[in-house]
Coordinates of C-alpha atoms and ligand atoms in Angstrom, one line a residue:
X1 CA -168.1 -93.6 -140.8
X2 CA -167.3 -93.1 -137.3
X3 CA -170.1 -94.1 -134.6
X4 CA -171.5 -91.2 -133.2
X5 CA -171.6 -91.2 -129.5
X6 CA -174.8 -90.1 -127.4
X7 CA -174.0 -87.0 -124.9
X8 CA -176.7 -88.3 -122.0
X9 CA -174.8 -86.2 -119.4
X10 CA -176.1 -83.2 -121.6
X11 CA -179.5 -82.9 -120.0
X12 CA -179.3 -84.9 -117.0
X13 CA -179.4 -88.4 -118.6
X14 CA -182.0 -88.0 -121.3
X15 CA -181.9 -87.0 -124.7
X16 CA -185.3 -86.3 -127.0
X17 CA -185.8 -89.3 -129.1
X18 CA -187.8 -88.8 -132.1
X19 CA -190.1 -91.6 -133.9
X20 CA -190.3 -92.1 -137.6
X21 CA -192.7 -94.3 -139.6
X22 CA -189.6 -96.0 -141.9
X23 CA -192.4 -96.6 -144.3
X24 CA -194.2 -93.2 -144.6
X25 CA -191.5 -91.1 -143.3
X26 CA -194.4 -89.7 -140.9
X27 CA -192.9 -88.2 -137.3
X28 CA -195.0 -90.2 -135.1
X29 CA -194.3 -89.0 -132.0
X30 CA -191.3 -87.3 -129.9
X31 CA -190.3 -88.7 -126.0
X32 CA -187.2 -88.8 -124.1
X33 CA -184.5 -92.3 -123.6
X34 CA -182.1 -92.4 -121.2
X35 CA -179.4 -94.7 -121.4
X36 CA -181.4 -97.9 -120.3
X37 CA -184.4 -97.1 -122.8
X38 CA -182.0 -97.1 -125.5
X39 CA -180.5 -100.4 -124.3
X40 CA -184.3 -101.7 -123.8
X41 CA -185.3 -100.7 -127.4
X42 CA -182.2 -102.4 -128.8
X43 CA -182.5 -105.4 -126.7
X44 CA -186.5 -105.8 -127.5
X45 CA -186.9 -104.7 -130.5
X46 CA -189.6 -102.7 -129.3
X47 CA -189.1 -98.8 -128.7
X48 CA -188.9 -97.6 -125.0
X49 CA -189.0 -94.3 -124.0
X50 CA -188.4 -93.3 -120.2
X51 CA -191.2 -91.3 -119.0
X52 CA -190.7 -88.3 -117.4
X53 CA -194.7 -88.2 -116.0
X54 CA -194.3 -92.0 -114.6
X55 CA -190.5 -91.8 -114.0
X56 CA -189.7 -95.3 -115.6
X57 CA -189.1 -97.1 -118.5
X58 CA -192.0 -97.0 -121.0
X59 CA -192.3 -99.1 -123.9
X60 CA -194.9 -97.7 -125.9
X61 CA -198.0 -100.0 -126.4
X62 CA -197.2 -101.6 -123.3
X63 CA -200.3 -100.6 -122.3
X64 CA -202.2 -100.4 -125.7
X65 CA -200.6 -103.1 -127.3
X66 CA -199.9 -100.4 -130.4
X67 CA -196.0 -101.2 -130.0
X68 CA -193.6 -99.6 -132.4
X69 CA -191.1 -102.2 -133.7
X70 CA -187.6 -100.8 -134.0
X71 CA -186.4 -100.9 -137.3
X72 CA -182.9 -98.1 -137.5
X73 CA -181.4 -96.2 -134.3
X74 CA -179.6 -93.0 -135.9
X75 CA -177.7 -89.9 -133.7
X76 CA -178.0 -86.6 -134.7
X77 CA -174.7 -84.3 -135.5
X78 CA -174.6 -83.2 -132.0
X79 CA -175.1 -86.4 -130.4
X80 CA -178.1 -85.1 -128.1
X81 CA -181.1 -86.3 -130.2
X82 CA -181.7 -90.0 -131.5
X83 CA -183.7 -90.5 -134.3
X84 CA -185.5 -94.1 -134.4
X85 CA -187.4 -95.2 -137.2
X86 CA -190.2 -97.8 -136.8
X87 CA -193.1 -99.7 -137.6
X88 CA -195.9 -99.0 -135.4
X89 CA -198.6 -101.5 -134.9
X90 CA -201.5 -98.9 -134.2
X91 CA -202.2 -95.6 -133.7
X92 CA -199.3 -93.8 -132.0
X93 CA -200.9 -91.1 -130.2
X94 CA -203.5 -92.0 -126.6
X95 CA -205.9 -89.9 -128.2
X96 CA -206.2 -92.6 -131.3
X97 CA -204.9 -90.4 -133.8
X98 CA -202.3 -92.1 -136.4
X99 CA -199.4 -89.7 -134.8
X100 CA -198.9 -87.5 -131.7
X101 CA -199.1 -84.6 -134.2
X102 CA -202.8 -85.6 -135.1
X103 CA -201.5 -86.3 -138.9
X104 CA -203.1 -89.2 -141.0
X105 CA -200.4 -92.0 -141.0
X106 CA -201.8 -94.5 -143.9
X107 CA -199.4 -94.6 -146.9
X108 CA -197.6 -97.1 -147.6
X109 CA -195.8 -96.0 -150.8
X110 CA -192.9 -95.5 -149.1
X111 CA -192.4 -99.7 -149.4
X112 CA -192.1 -99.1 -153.0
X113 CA -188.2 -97.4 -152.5
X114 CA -187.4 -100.9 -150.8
X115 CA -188.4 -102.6 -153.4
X116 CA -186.7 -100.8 -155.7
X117 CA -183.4 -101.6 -153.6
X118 CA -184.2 -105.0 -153.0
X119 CA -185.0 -105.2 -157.3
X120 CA -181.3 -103.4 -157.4
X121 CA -179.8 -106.3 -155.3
X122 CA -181.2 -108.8 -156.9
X123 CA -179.3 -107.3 -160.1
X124 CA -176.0 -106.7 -159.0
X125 CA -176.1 -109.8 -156.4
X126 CA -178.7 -113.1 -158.3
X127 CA -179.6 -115.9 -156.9
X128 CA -180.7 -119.0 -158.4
X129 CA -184.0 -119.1 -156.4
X130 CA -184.6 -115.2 -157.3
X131 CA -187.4 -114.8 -160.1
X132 CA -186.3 -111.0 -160.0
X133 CA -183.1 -112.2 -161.2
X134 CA -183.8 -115.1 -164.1
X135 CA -185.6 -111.8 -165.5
X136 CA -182.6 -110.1 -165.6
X137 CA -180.8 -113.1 -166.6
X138 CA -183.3 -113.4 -169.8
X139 CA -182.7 -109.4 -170.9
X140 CA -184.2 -105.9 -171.6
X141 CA -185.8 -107.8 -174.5
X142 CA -187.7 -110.1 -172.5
X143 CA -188.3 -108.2 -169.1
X144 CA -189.7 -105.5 -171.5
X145 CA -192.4 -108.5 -173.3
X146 CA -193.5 -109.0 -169.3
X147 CA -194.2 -105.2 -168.9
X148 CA -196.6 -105.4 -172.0
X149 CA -198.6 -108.9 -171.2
X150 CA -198.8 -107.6 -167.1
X151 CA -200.0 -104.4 -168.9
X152 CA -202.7 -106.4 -171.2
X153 CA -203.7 -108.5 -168.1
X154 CA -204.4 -105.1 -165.9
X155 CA -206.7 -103.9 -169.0
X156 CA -208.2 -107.3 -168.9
X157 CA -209.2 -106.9 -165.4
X158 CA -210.2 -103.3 -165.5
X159 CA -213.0 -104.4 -168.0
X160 CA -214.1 -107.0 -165.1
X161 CA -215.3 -106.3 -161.3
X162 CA -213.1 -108.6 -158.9
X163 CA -211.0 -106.2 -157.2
X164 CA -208.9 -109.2 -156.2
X165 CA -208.1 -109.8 -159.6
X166 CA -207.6 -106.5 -160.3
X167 CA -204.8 -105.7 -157.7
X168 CA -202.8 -108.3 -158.2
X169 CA -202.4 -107.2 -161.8
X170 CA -201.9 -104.0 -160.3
X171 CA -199.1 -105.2 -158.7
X172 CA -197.7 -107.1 -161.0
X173 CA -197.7 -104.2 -163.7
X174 CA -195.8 -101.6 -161.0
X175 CA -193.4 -104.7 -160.0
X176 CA -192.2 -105.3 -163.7
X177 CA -192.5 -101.8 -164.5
X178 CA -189.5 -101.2 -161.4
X179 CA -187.8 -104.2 -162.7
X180 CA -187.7 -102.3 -166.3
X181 CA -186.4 -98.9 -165.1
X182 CA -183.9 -101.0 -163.1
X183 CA -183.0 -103.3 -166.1
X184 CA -182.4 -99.6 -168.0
X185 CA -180.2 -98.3 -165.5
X186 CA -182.5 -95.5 -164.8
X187 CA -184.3 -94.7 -161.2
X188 CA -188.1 -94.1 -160.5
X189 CA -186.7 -90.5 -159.5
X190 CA -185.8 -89.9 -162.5
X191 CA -189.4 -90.5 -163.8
X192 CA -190.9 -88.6 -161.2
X193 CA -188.8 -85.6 -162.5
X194 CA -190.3 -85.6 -165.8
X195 CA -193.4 -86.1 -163.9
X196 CA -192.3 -82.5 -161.7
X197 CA -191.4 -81.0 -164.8
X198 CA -194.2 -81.5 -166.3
X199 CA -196.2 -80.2 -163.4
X200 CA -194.6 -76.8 -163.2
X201 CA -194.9 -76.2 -167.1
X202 CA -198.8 -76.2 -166.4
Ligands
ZN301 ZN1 -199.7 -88.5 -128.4

């Protein structure tokens, strides 16, 4: 894949750049970069826009301290809009909303498709020190016996009233049931279109 190349000279040095939660997948907010602010943003790790209102460099949360931390740069086809995908530290917006479009930004399910390629490394590429790995190392047999006891231990739990207790069953039940799909060959996708299916049969 070829790099593509920002046209800056296409609007008189700036091109929009719009921010993405990489977690949610939530637009956060839309503001312009000219050359530097791209080179700022790479350089800090922190996402600079150039404002057209102050007519400098702004790295958002300067002020605030609500920074977004850079996590992908991406150019669109026509290389006049960059697409940057980031963690923010607060709220995005100056009004306090979550995102300049006044959305709710708190979901976090989004971490579960890295895990899922992070479970899918650990397959095709183990480590000794990688506990995802020795499970694959031991079998469907085995990593199938974990499913069922992190399944008993949730039960267990559920009957109790320490939500500490409780969500780290949680988690170990949805970690081992990813590991399982994985140790199938099959994707969480696939679940969720049985799951679809199922939904428009109602
Ligand atoms: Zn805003």
């Amino acid at each position: 894949m070829s790099e593509r190349i920002i046209d800056f000279k296409k609007m008189d040095g700036l091109v929009p750049a719009i921010a993405q939660d990489s977690l949610s997948g939530k637009v956060l907010m839309q503001g312009y970069m000219n050359e530097e602010a791209l080179a700022k943003t790479k350089e800090s790790g922190m996402v600079t826009f150039f404002s057209r209102s102050k007519n400098r460099l702004w790295t958002k949360g300067e002020t605030s301290g609500n920074f977004m931390e850079l996590v992908s740069i991406a150019v669109d086809c026509d290389g006049d809009s960059i697409l940057v995908k980031a963690n923010p530290r607060g709220p995005v917006c100056h009004t306090g909303a979550d995102t300049c479009f006044d959305e709710v930004n708190d979901s976090k399910t989004g971490f579960i498709d890295q895990l899922r390629a992070i479970i899918k490394d650990r397959k095709n590429n183990p480590t000794d020190k990688s506990y995802t790995a020795s499970l694959f190392a031991k079998g469907i047999n085995k990593v199938a016996q974990k499913v069922g006891e992190e399944a008993v231990e949730i039960v267990i739990e559920a009957k109790d009233d320490n939500k500490e207790l409780f969500m780290g069953e949680a988690a170990d039940l949805l970690y081992h049931y990813l590991v399982l799909l994985e140790a199938k060959g099959y994707e969480l996708d696939e679940v969720m279109e049985v799951l679809i299916d199922r939904h428009q049969k109602k």
